[in-house]
Coordinates of C-alpha atoms in Angstrom, one line a residue:
Chain A
M1 CA 4.9 -5.2 -68.8
K2 CA 2.9 -3.2 -71.3
K3 CA 6.0 -1.7 -72.8
I4 CA 7.6 -5.0 -73.3
L5 CA 4.5 -6.5 -75.0
L6 CA 4.2 -3.5 -77.4
T7 CA 7.8 -3.9 -78.3
A8 CA 7.3 -7.6 -78.9
G9 CA 4.3 -6.9 -81.0
A10 CA 6.2 -4.4 -83.2
L11 CA 9.0 -6.9 -83.7
L12 CA 6.5 -9.7 -84.5
A13 CA 4.8 -7.4 -87.1
W14 CA 8.1 -6.7 -88.7
T15 CA 9.0 -10.4 -88.7
S16 CA 5.6 -11.3 -90.2
C17 CA 6.2 -8.9 -92.9
A18 CA 9.5 -10.6 -93.7
V19 CA 7.8 -14.0 -93.7
A20 CA 4.9 -12.7 -95.7
G21 CA 7.3 -11.5 -98.2
A22 CA 8.3 -15.1 -98.9
G23 CA 4.8 -15.8 -100.4
G24 CA 4.2 -12.5 -102.1
Q25 CA 6.3 -9.4 -101.9
T26 CA 9.8 -10.1 -100.9
V27 CA 11.6 -8.1 -98.2
A28 CA 15.3 -8.8 -98.2
I29 CA 17.1 -8.5 -94.9
P30 CA 20.5 -9.7 -94.0
V31 CA 20.6 -13.1 -92.3
E32 CA 22.4 -11.7 -89.2
D33 CA 19.6 -9.1 -88.7
Y34 CA 17.0 -11.9 -89.0
K35 CA 18.8 -14.0 -86.4
A36 CA 19.1 -10.9 -84.1
I37 CA 15.4 -10.4 -84.3
L38 CA 14.7 -14.0 -83.4
E39 CA 17.1 -13.8 -80.4
R40 CA 15.5 -10.6 -79.3
L41 CA 12.1 -12.3 -79.5
D42 CA 13.4 -15.2 -77.5
T43 CA 14.7 -13.0 -74.8
L44 CA 11.5 -11.1 -74.5
Q45 CA 9.5 -14.3 -74.3
K46 CA 11.7 -15.5 -71.4
R47 CA 11.1 -12.2 -69.5
V48 CA 7.4 -12.5 -70.0
D49 CA 7.5 -16.1 -68.7
Q50 CA 9.5 -15.1 -65.6
M51 CA 7.0 -12.3 -64.8
E52 CA 4.1 -14.6 -65.2
K53 CA 5.7 -17.1 -62.9
A54 CA 6.2 -14.5 -60.2
E55 CA 2.5 -14.0 -59.8
S56 CA 0.7 -16.2 -57.3
P57 CA -2.4 -18.0 -58.2
S58 CA -4.4 -15.4 -56.4
G59 CA -2.9 -12.8 -58.6
K60 CA -1.2 -11.0 -55.7
A61 CA 2.5 -10.2 -55.8
T62 CA 4.6 -12.4 -53.5
A63 CA 7.8 -11.6 -51.7
A64 CA 9.7 -13.2 -54.7
A65 CA 8.2 -10.5 -56.9
M66 CA 9.6 -7.7 -54.7
P67 CA 12.9 -6.3 -55.1
S68 CA 15.2 -8.4 -53.1
K69 CA 16.1 -5.8 -50.4
L70 CA 12.4 -5.0 -49.7
A71 CA 11.6 -8.7 -49.4
K72 CA 14.5 -9.1 -47.0
D73 CA 13.3 -6.2 -44.9
V74 CA 9.8 -7.6 -44.7
E75 CA 11.1 -11.0 -43.6
T76 CA 13.2 -9.2 -40.9
I77 CA 10.2 -7.3 -39.7
Y78 CA 8.1 -10.5 -39.5
D79 CA 10.9 -12.1 -37.5
T80 CA 11.0 -9.2 -35.1
L81 CA 7.3 -9.1 -34.7
D82 CA 7.2 -12.7 -33.8
K83 CA 9.8 -12.1 -31.1
V84 CA 7.9 -9.0 -29.8
E85 CA 4.5 -10.9 -29.8
T86 CA 6.0 -13.8 -28.0
K87 CA 7.6 -11.6 -25.4
T88 CA 4.3 -9.7 -24.9
L89 CA 2.3 -12.8 -24.5
K90 CA 4.8 -14.0 -21.9
D91 CA 4.6 -10.8 -19.9
R92 CA 1.5 -11.8 -18.1
I93 CA 1.4 -8.9 -15.7
N94 CA 1.6 -5.2 -16.5
L95 CA 3.6 -3.2 -14.0
G96 CA 3.1 0.4 -12.8
A97 CA 4.4 2.4 -9.9
E98 CA 3.6 5.3 -7.7
L99 CA 5.8 7.3 -5.4
R100 CA 4.6 9.9 -2.9
T101 CA 6.6 12.1 -0.6
R102 CA 4.4 14.0 1.8
A103 CA 5.1 16.5 4.6
D104 CA 2.4 17.3 7.2
F105 CA 2.7 20.2 9.7
F106 CA 0.3 19.8 12.5
K107 CA -1.0 22.2 15.2
L108 CA -3.2 20.5 17.7
K109 CA -5.0 22.4 20.5
N110 CA -6.4 20.5 23.4
D111 CA -5.5 17.0 22.5
A112 CA -7.9 15.2 24.9
N113 CA -9.4 13.7 21.7
F114 CA -6.0 12.1 20.9
G115 CA -5.3 10.4 24.2
G116 CA -3.9 13.4 26.1
A117 CA -5.6 15.5 28.7
G118 CA -6.3 19.1 29.4
S119 CA -5.5 22.1 27.2
V120 CA -2.3 21.4 25.4
E121 CA -0.9 22.9 22.2
H122 CA 1.2 20.5 20.2
N123 CA 3.1 21.3 17.0
D124 CA 4.7 18.6 14.9
N125 CA 5.8 17.8 11.4
H126 CA 5.5 14.4 9.9
W127 CA 7.3 13.2 6.7
T128 CA 6.4 10.1 4.8
N129 CA 7.3 8.2 1.7
R130 CA 4.8 5.9 0.0
F131 CA 5.7 3.5 -2.8
R132 CA 3.1 1.4 -4.6
L133 CA 3.7 -1.3 -7.2
N134 CA 0.6 -1.7 -9.3
L135 CA -0.1 -4.9 -11.2
D136 CA -2.7 -5.9 -13.7
S137 CA -3.4 -8.6 -16.2
E138 CA -6.1 -9.6 -18.6
I139 CA -5.7 -13.3 -18.0
R140 CA -8.5 -14.1 -20.4
K141 CA -11.2 -12.1 -22.0
N142 CA -13.5 -12.4 -18.9
L143 CA -10.9 -12.9 -16.2
L144 CA -9.0 -9.9 -14.9
F145 CA -6.4 -9.6 -12.2
T146 CA -5.4 -6.4 -10.3
G147 CA -2.9 -6.1 -7.5
R148 CA -1.1 -3.5 -5.5
I149 CA 1.8 -3.8 -3.1
T150 CA 2.7 -0.9 -0.9
A151 CA 5.5 0.2 1.3
Y152 CA 4.4 3.3 3.3
K153 CA 7.0 4.5 5.7
N154 CA 7.8 7.4 8.0
F155 CA 11.0 9.2 7.5
A156 CA 13.7 7.7 9.6
N157 CA 11.3 4.8 10.3
S158 CA 10.0 6.5 13.4
D159 CA 7.0 8.4 14.8
N160 CA 4.7 5.5 14.1
N161 CA 1.0 5.6 14.6
T162 CA -0.1 2.7 16.9
F163 CA -3.6 2.4 15.7
A164 CA -3.0 -0.4 13.2
N165 CA -5.2 -3.1 12.0
D166 CA -5.7 -5.2 8.9
S167 CA -7.9 -2.6 7.1
N168 CA -5.1 0.0 7.2
A169 CA -2.1 -2.3 6.8
A170 CA -1.0 -0.5 3.6
H171 CA -2.5 2.9 4.5
L172 CA -0.8 3.6 7.8
P173 CA 2.8 4.8 7.6
G174 CA 5.3 2.6 9.5
D175 CA 8.5 0.9 8.4
S176 CA 9.7 0.0 4.9
G177 CA 8.0 -3.4 4.8
L178 CA 5.9 -4.3 1.8
K179 CA 2.2 -4.8 2.5
L180 CA -0.5 -6.4 0.3
D181 CA -2.8 -3.5 -0.4
R182 CA -4.9 -5.1 -3.1
A183 CA -5.1 -8.4 -5.0
Y184 CA -8.3 -9.3 -6.6
V185 CA -9.8 -11.0 -9.7
D186 CA -12.8 -10.0 -11.6
W187 CA -14.5 -13.0 -13.2
I188 CA -17.4 -12.5 -15.7
P189 CA -18.8 -16.0 -16.3
E190 CA -20.2 -16.6 -19.8
G191 CA -23.6 -18.0 -20.5
M192 CA -25.3 -16.6 -17.4
P193 CA -29.0 -15.6 -17.7
V194 CA -28.1 -12.2 -16.3
P195 CA -24.9 -10.1 -16.6
L196 CA -23.0 -11.4 -13.6
A197 CA -19.5 -10.8 -12.3
F198 CA -17.6 -12.1 -9.2
T199 CA -14.8 -10.2 -7.6
F200 CA -12.8 -12.0 -5.0
G201 CA -9.6 -11.4 -3.1
R202 CA -8.3 -8.3 -1.3
H203 CA -10.6 -5.7 -2.7
P204 CA -10.4 -2.2 -4.2
S205 CA -12.2 -0.9 -1.2
S206 CA -10.0 2.1 -0.1
E207 CA -9.9 5.7 -1.4
G208 CA -13.3 5.5 -3.0
P209 CA -15.4 8.3 -4.4
P210 CA -14.9 11.2 -4.1
S211 CA -11.3 10.7 -2.9
E212 CA -10.1 10.6 -6.5
L213 CA -10.8 14.3 -6.9
K214 CA -8.3 15.2 -4.2
E215 CA -5.9 12.5 -5.3
N216 CA -6.1 13.8 -8.9
R217 CA -6.9 10.5 -10.5
L218 CA -9.7 8.3 -11.7
R219 CA -12.0 6.4 -9.4
Q220 CA -10.0 4.0 -7.2
S221 CA -12.5 2.1 -5.2
T222 CA -15.9 0.3 -5.4
Y223 CA -17.4 2.0 -2.3
P224 CA -17.9 5.7 -1.3
S225 CA -15.2 6.6 1.2
L226 CA -17.6 8.1 3.8
L227 CA -19.0 4.6 4.5
F228 CA -16.1 2.3 3.8
D229 CA -12.5 3.2 3.3
G230 CA -10.1 0.4 4.1
E231 CA -8.5 -2.8 2.8
A232 CA -10.9 -5.7 2.9
D233 CA -10.9 -9.4 2.0
G234 CA -14.1 -10.8 0.6
V235 CA -16.3 -11.7 -2.3
V236 CA -18.6 -9.5 -4.3
A237 CA -21.2 -10.5 -6.8
T238 CA -22.3 -7.8 -9.2
V239 CA -25.4 -7.9 -11.4
G240 CA -25.3 -5.5 -14.4
L241 CA -28.5 -3.7 -14.8
E242 CA -27.6 -1.4 -17.8
R243 CA -29.4 -3.6 -20.3
Y244 CA -32.6 -3.6 -18.2
L245 CA -32.7 -0.1 -17.0
G246 CA -30.9 1.7 -19.8
W247 CA -28.8 3.5 -17.2
K248 CA -25.1 3.6 -18.0
N249 CA -22.9 1.6 -15.7
S250 CA -25.8 0.6 -13.5
G251 CA -25.5 -2.5 -11.3
I252 CA -26.3 -4.0 -7.9
R253 CA -23.6 -5.5 -5.7
F254 CA -23.9 -8.1 -3.0
A255 CA -20.7 -8.0 -0.9
W256 CA -19.4 -10.2 1.9
G257 CA -16.2 -9.9 3.8
K258 CA -14.6 -10.7 7.1
A259 CA -13.3 -8.0 9.4
Y260 CA -12.2 -10.5 12.0
Q261 CA -11.5 -14.2 11.8
D262 CA -11.0 -15.9 15.1
T263 CA -8.1 -18.2 15.8
N264 CA -7.1 -20.6 18.5
T265 CA -3.4 -20.4 19.0
S266 CA -3.3 -23.5 21.2
V267 CA -4.1 -25.8 18.3
S268 CA -1.4 -26.5 15.7
Y269 CA -1.9 -25.7 12.1
M270 CA -5.6 -25.3 12.1
D271 CA -8.3 -23.5 14.1
N272 CA -10.4 -26.6 14.7
A273 CA -11.5 -26.0 18.3
G274 CA -13.4 -22.9 17.9
G275 CA -12.2 -19.6 19.2
M276 CA -13.2 -17.4 22.0
Y277 CA -14.9 -14.8 19.8
D278 CA -17.3 -14.9 16.9
D279 CA -16.0 -13.9 13.5
T280 CA -16.9 -10.4 12.3
N281 CA -18.8 -10.7 9.1
I282 CA -19.7 -7.7 6.9
Y283 CA -22.7 -8.0 4.5
A284 CA -23.4 -5.2 2.2
M285 CA -25.5 -4.2 -0.8
F286 CA -24.8 -1.4 -3.2
F287 CA -26.7 0.0 -6.1
E288 CA -24.8 2.3 -8.4
T289 CA -25.4 4.0 -11.7
E290 CA -24.4 6.9 -13.8
I291 CA -27.2 9.5 -13.3
P292 CA -29.3 9.5 -16.5
G293 CA -28.6 12.6 -18.5
V294 CA -25.6 13.6 -16.5
R295 CA -22.4 12.5 -18.2
D296 CA -19.5 11.2 -16.0
S297 CA -21.7 11.1 -12.9
L298 CA -22.2 8.6 -10.1
L299 CA -25.0 7.7 -7.8
V300 CA -24.5 5.0 -5.1
L301 CA -27.0 3.8 -2.5
S302 CA -25.4 1.7 0.2
A303 CA -26.5 -0.6 3.0
L304 CA -24.0 -2.4 5.2
Q305 CA -24.3 -4.7 8.2
A306 CA -21.3 -5.6 10.4
S307 CA -22.2 -8.4 12.7
D308 CA -20.3 -9.4 15.9
L309 CA -17.9 -6.6 15.9
V310 CA -14.9 -7.5 18.0
G311 CA -13.8 -4.8 20.4
D312 CA -10.1 -4.6 21.2
G313 CA -9.2 -2.8 24.4
T314 CA -5.7 -2.0 23.3
Y315 CA -7.2 0.5 20.7
V316 CA -8.2 2.7 23.7
G317 CA -5.1 2.0 25.8
G318 CA -6.8 -0.7 27.8
T319 CA -7.1 -4.5 27.7
G320 CA -9.3 -7.3 26.7
K321 CA -11.2 -8.4 23.6
A322 CA -15.0 -9.1 23.3
D323 CA -17.9 -9.5 20.8
I324 CA -19.4 -6.1 21.5
G325 CA -22.4 -6.1 19.0
D326 CA -23.6 -5.2 15.5
M327 CA -23.4 -2.0 13.5
T328 CA -25.6 -1.1 10.5
L329 CA -24.8 1.7 8.0
Y330 CA -26.7 3.3 5.2
G331 CA -25.3 5.7 2.7
L332 CA -26.0 8.0 -0.3
H333 CA -23.4 9.3 -2.6
V334 CA -23.9 11.6 -5.6
Q335 CA -21.1 12.9 -7.8
A336 CA -20.8 14.7 -11.1
N337 CA -17.5 15.4 -12.8
N338 CA -17.1 18.4 -15.1
L339 CA -20.8 19.2 -14.6
M340 CA -22.2 20.6 -17.8
D341 CA -18.7 21.2 -19.1
S342 CA -18.3 23.9 -16.4
G343 CA -14.9 22.6 -15.1
F344 CA -16.5 21.9 -11.7
D345 CA -16.6 18.5 -10.1
L346 CA -19.2 18.2 -7.3
F347 CA -20.2 15.6 -4.8
F348 CA -22.4 15.0 -1.8
S349 CA -22.3 12.0 0.5
S350 CA -24.3 11.2 3.6
G351 CA -24.1 8.3 6.0
L352 CA -26.2 6.9 8.9
N353 CA -25.0 4.4 11.5
K354 CA -27.0 2.5 14.1
T355 CA -25.6 0.3 16.9
D356 CA -27.0 -2.9 18.4
P357 CA -24.7 -3.6 21.4
S358 CA -24.3 -7.1 22.9
G359 CA -23.5 -5.8 26.4
N360 CA -20.1 -7.4 26.4
T361 CA -17.2 -5.1 27.3
V362 CA -13.5 -4.6 27.3
T363 CA -11.4 -2.4 29.6
D364 CA -10.4 1.1 28.6
A365 CA -7.3 3.1 29.7
Y366 CA -8.9 4.1 33.0
G367 CA -10.0 0.6 33.9
R368 CA -13.7 1.1 33.0
P369 CA -15.8 -1.5 31.3
T370 CA -16.4 -0.3 27.7
G371 CA -18.8 -1.6 25.1
L372 CA -20.1 -0.7 21.6
M373 CA -20.4 3.1 21.9
N374 CA -21.3 2.6 25.6
T375 CA -19.6 2.9 28.9
G376 CA -20.4 -0.1 31.1
A377 CA -22.2 -3.3 30.2
N378 CA -25.5 -1.7 29.0
T379 CA -27.2 -2.3 25.6
D380 CA -28.3 1.2 24.8
E381 CA -28.6 1.6 21.0
H382 CA -27.2 4.8 19.4
S383 CA -27.4 6.3 16.0
G384 CA -25.1 8.8 14.3
W385 CA -24.9 10.6 11.0
A386 CA -22.5 12.4 8.8
I387 CA -22.3 14.4 5.6
H388 CA -19.4 15.0 3.2
T389 CA -19.6 17.5 0.4
G390 CA -17.3 19.5 -1.8
L391 CA -16.2 20.6 -5.2
R392 CA -13.2 20.8 -7.3
Y393 CA -12.5 23.3 -10.1
N394 CA -10.3 22.6 -13.0
I395 CA -8.6 25.9 -13.9
P396 CA -8.4 26.2 -17.7
Y397 CA -4.9 27.7 -17.7
K398 CA -2.8 25.6 -20.0
P399 CA 0.6 27.3 -19.3
W400 CA 0.3 25.9 -15.8
N401 CA -1.0 22.5 -17.0
N402 CA -4.6 23.2 -15.8
P403 CA -4.1 23.2 -12.1
K404 CA -7.1 22.3 -9.8
I405 CA -8.4 23.8 -6.6
G406 CA -10.9 22.1 -4.3
F407 CA -12.8 22.4 -1.1
E408 CA -14.3 19.7 1.1
Y409 CA -16.4 19.8 4.2
N410 CA -17.6 17.0 6.4
H411 CA -19.6 16.9 9.6
G412 CA -20.2 14.0 11.9
S413 CA -22.6 13.7 14.8
D414 CA -21.8 12.7 18.4
N415 CA -22.2 8.9 17.6
W416 CA -21.0 8.9 14.0
F417 CA -18.9 5.9 13.1
S418 CA -18.1 4.2 9.8
F419 CA -15.3 1.9 8.5
T420 CA -12.7 4.5 7.4
W421 CA -9.6 3.3 9.1
G422 CA -7.8 3.0 5.8
S423 CA -8.1 6.8 5.2
A424 CA -5.4 8.4 3.2
E425 CA -5.3 11.1 5.8
L426 CA -3.3 10.4 9.0
Y427 CA -6.1 11.9 11.0
N428 CA -9.0 9.9 9.5
K429 CA -10.8 13.0 8.4
L430 CA -14.1 11.4 7.5
A431 CA -14.5 9.9 11.0
T432 CA -14.6 13.4 12.6
R433 CA -17.3 13.9 15.1
G434 CA -17.5 17.6 14.5
D435 CA -16.6 19.8 11.5
A436 CA -13.7 19.4 9.0
Y437 CA -12.8 22.0 6.4
D438 CA -10.3 20.9 3.7
F439 CA -8.8 23.1 1.0
Y440 CA -6.3 22.0 -1.6
Y441 CA -4.5 23.1 -4.7
I442 CA -3.2 20.5 -7.3
Q443 CA -0.4 21.5 -9.6
P444 CA 0.4 19.1 -12.4
F445 CA 3.9 19.5 -13.7
N446 CA 3.3 17.0 -16.5
D447 CA 1.2 13.9 -17.0
N448 CA 3.2 11.9 -14.4
L449 CA 4.3 14.4 -11.8
F450 CA 1.8 16.3 -9.5
G451 CA 2.2 18.5 -6.5
R452 CA -0.5 19.2 -3.9
L453 CA -0.7 21.9 -1.3
G454 CA -3.4 21.6 1.3
Y455 CA -4.8 22.9 4.5
T456 CA -7.2 21.2 6.8
H457 CA -9.0 22.5 9.9
I458 CA -11.0 20.2 12.2
D459 CA -13.2 21.2 15.1
Y460 CA -13.8 18.1 17.2
N461 CA -17.1 18.6 19.0
Y462 CA -17.0 15.2 20.6
T463 CA -14.4 12.7 21.6
N464 CA -13.8 9.2 20.2
S465 CA -13.8 10.1 16.5
G466 CA -13.2 7.0 14.5
M467 CA -13.7 4.7 17.5
H468 CA -16.6 2.3 18.1
L469 CA -15.6 1.6 21.7
G470 CA -16.9 3.7 24.5
D471 CA -19.3 6.6 24.9
F472 CA -18.5 10.0 23.5
G473 CA -17.8 13.1 25.5
D474 CA -17.7 16.8 24.7
S475 CA -14.5 18.1 23.1
T476 CA -13.0 21.5 22.2
A477 CA -10.0 20.0 20.4
E478 CA -8.9 21.6 17.1
L479 CA -6.5 20.4 14.5
D480 CA -4.8 22.5 11.9
N481 CA -2.7 20.8 9.3
L482 CA -0.8 22.3 6.4
Y483 CA 0.7 19.8 4.1
F484 CA 2.3 19.4 0.7
L485 CA 3.1 16.3 -1.3
L486 CA 4.7 15.3 -4.6
D487 CA 3.2 12.4 -6.5
V488 CA 4.8 10.5 -9.4
R489 CA 2.7 7.9 -11.2
F490 CA 3.8 5.9 -14.2
Chain B
M1 CA -13.8 29.9 8.7
Q2 CA -17.2 30.5 7.0
K3 CA -15.9 33.8 5.6
R4 CA -12.9 32.0 4.1
I5 CA -15.1 29.4 2.5
V6 CA -17.3 32.1 0.9
T7 CA -14.3 33.9 -0.5
M8 CA -13.0 30.6 -2.0
L9 CA -16.3 29.7 -3.6
T10 CA -16.6 33.2 -5.1
A11 CA -13.2 33.1 -6.6
M12 CA -13.9 29.7 -8.1
S13 CA -17.3 30.8 -9.6
L14 CA -15.6 33.7 -11.4
M15 CA -13.6 31.3 -13.4
L16 CA -16.7 29.4 -14.7
P17 CA -17.1 31.2 -18.1
A18 CA -13.6 30.3 -19.2
A19 CA -14.1 26.7 -18.6
A20 CA -17.5 26.6 -20.3
V21 CA -16.0 27.2 -23.7
A22 CA -13.3 24.5 -23.4
A23 CA -13.4 21.9 -26.1
S24 CA -14.7 18.5 -25.0
G25 CA -12.7 15.7 -26.5
D26 CA -14.8 13.0 -24.9
A27 CA -18.0 14.4 -26.4
L28 CA -16.3 14.6 -29.8
F29 CA -15.0 11.0 -29.5
L30 CA -18.5 9.7 -28.6
Q31 CA -20.3 11.7 -31.4
S32 CA -17.8 11.6 -34.2
C33 CA -15.9 8.4 -33.7
G34 CA -18.9 6.6 -32.1
A35 CA -20.9 7.2 -35.3
C36 CA -19.0 4.3 -37.0
H37 CA -17.1 2.6 -34.1
K38 CA -20.1 1.0 -32.4
K39 CA -21.7 -2.3 -32.0
G40 CA -23.1 -3.3 -35.4
G41 CA -21.5 -0.1 -36.9
K42 CA -19.3 0.3 -39.9
A43 CA -16.2 -0.2 -37.8
A44 CA -15.2 -2.1 -34.7
I45 CA -15.7 -0.6 -31.2
V46 CA -12.7 1.5 -30.2
N47 CA -11.6 2.0 -26.6
P48 CA -8.9 4.6 -25.8
A49 CA -7.2 1.9 -23.8
D50 CA -6.6 -0.1 -27.0
K51 CA -3.4 1.7 -27.5
A52 CA -0.7 3.6 -25.5
G53 CA -0.8 7.4 -25.6
T54 CA 2.2 7.8 -27.9
V55 CA 0.9 5.2 -30.2
W56 CA -2.4 7.1 -30.6
E57 CA -0.4 10.3 -31.4
K58 CA 1.7 8.5 -34.0
Y59 CA -1.4 6.8 -35.5
F60 CA -3.0 10.1 -36.4
A61 CA 0.2 11.9 -37.2
R62 CA 0.9 9.3 -39.8
G63 CA -2.6 9.5 -41.2
R64 CA -3.3 5.8 -40.6
H65 CA -7.0 6.2 -40.1
P66 CA -8.3 4.5 -43.3
V67 CA -11.3 6.8 -43.7
D68 CA -11.5 10.6 -43.8
M69 CA -13.2 11.5 -40.6
G70 CA -14.3 14.9 -41.8
M71 CA -13.1 16.6 -38.7
S72 CA -11.3 19.9 -38.3
D73 CA -7.7 19.9 -37.1
A74 CA -8.8 21.4 -33.8
D75 CA -11.5 18.7 -33.2
L76 CA -9.1 16.0 -34.2
Q77 CA -6.5 17.3 -31.7
A78 CA -9.2 17.3 -29.0
V79 CA -10.0 13.7 -29.8
V80 CA -6.4 12.7 -29.8
K81 CA -5.9 14.4 -26.5
Y82 CA -8.9 12.5 -25.1
L83 CA -7.5 9.2 -26.4
V84 CA -4.1 9.9 -24.9
K85 CA -5.6 10.9 -21.6
H86 CA -7.4 7.5 -21.3
A87 CA -4.8 5.4 -23.2
A88 CA -3.6 2.0 -22.1
D89 CA -0.6 3.6 -20.2
S90 CA -2.7 6.3 -18.5
D91 CA -4.2 6.3 -15.0
Q92 CA -7.1 3.7 -15.0
P93 CA -10.2 3.5 -12.8
A94 CA -10.3 0.7 -10.2
A95 CA -13.5 -0.8 -8.9
A96 CA -15.1 -4.2 -8.9
V97 CA -16.3 -4.7 -12.5
I98 CA -19.9 -4.2 -13.5
P99 CA -20.9 -6.6 -16.3
K100 CA -22.9 -5.2 -19.2

């Protein structure tokens, strides 16, 4: 533009000289040259007009001012982005998947604790495949959906575990059927006087802290696994406390769920006649926060009341069903990941349970009346306790993709019981009434493929681990398990 | 069994010094990026889950950050690694939400 105007100026000066010459000094130029100069001026003026037109009122260059190919490319990109944006907005759910193949090699001594009798040594291997389809969606800014559908099967669709209920539907290997593992919505209503959120549906209540260390992933559940590890339907109201306490991620939760919902099969369509048993309701309260001054840490205080537990005699090889009483649980969980940048992840969990039997009983495998942690129709109350502690070390060795080694220990007393039927371990490790030692090594192959090699040893000091029916007895059972697994997550 | 546990713990503790000097991408992200990317700050809040891992890598490889962050290459790589680790397509935590 500048060059053109300078040229035009020079020509104008030359022309003005020629014109000036008419009044004073005369400059003689041929007529053809004079016409050529005028034509040249005319051409330049047209180009200046075109360039001025090409500028928008805002002064910014428009697509018309661009070279035609660039303008065409930009239009193509805009068209493509429109299609991509439309497609993205239509994809309301994000999908992810996980696949695990696991092999367990058991050695069990004196399996009286597992339904057998006498001193028996039993060796076995157990292979499973687990497929999970993960779903999530940010429906709106304050409305989030998360789901997980699972098929967890034994190799050859055999060697099934019979201790199945709703809380381990997607955590107990069986056939290739799909199970609803999780489906819940987080809703954060706007305009509330306090930060409030509701979570409803089938909850993220399995594989809680510290399970994620062993599973080599981030936190996967709301509740510490020592107290509650299973699939659960219910509603949770959470009040955020961070703005009041100044403690990161602090909040208090009020949870309600049903562990049993009675039905009357003699009435069509609806249960309108009342069933034979009371519903089992679970009421719980949890306070959690990141520990002030300790980055990536977690403190959870828990209190849980399960009212009108329904005892099912088939769980102990017997018959009958009854409302056997209430159970109260209290828990403390402390965890710090990568403590002081040391590479160590540490945790400590403890639990306390207390029974309030109703005196109702079912029949066990030997035909004896059996109640809530009691033999016979008595109402003796019992208390139990457990601890679970351990650590994981992240080995700073990049050529091997920073493998991890970990150790866990848990101990449960004679009357220890909590809701851990959805345990990721086939033997419900955290329900142990005795001592459990657990070692593992995690080898990441890349960001999506992991291997784990582990060894678990359990000394069962008492019988009925993981069972709320019947009184305990002494046990000398031992379980050794060597396992390896491959995980793919994407 | 107790002897085995002691051996294991001793072996793990010997590896402690090596881990202590490891770069911390999350701390760098909070300190360096968080200086501007914060509520009421010079720039909007940034969450690693705002972009997929590969997109984060390309973003910095193409020099798209509009302001010079004044970070060394090593620190920037540590931050990028942290962003990728917690990116939209990475493993995400799952728990009932806690409102702020």
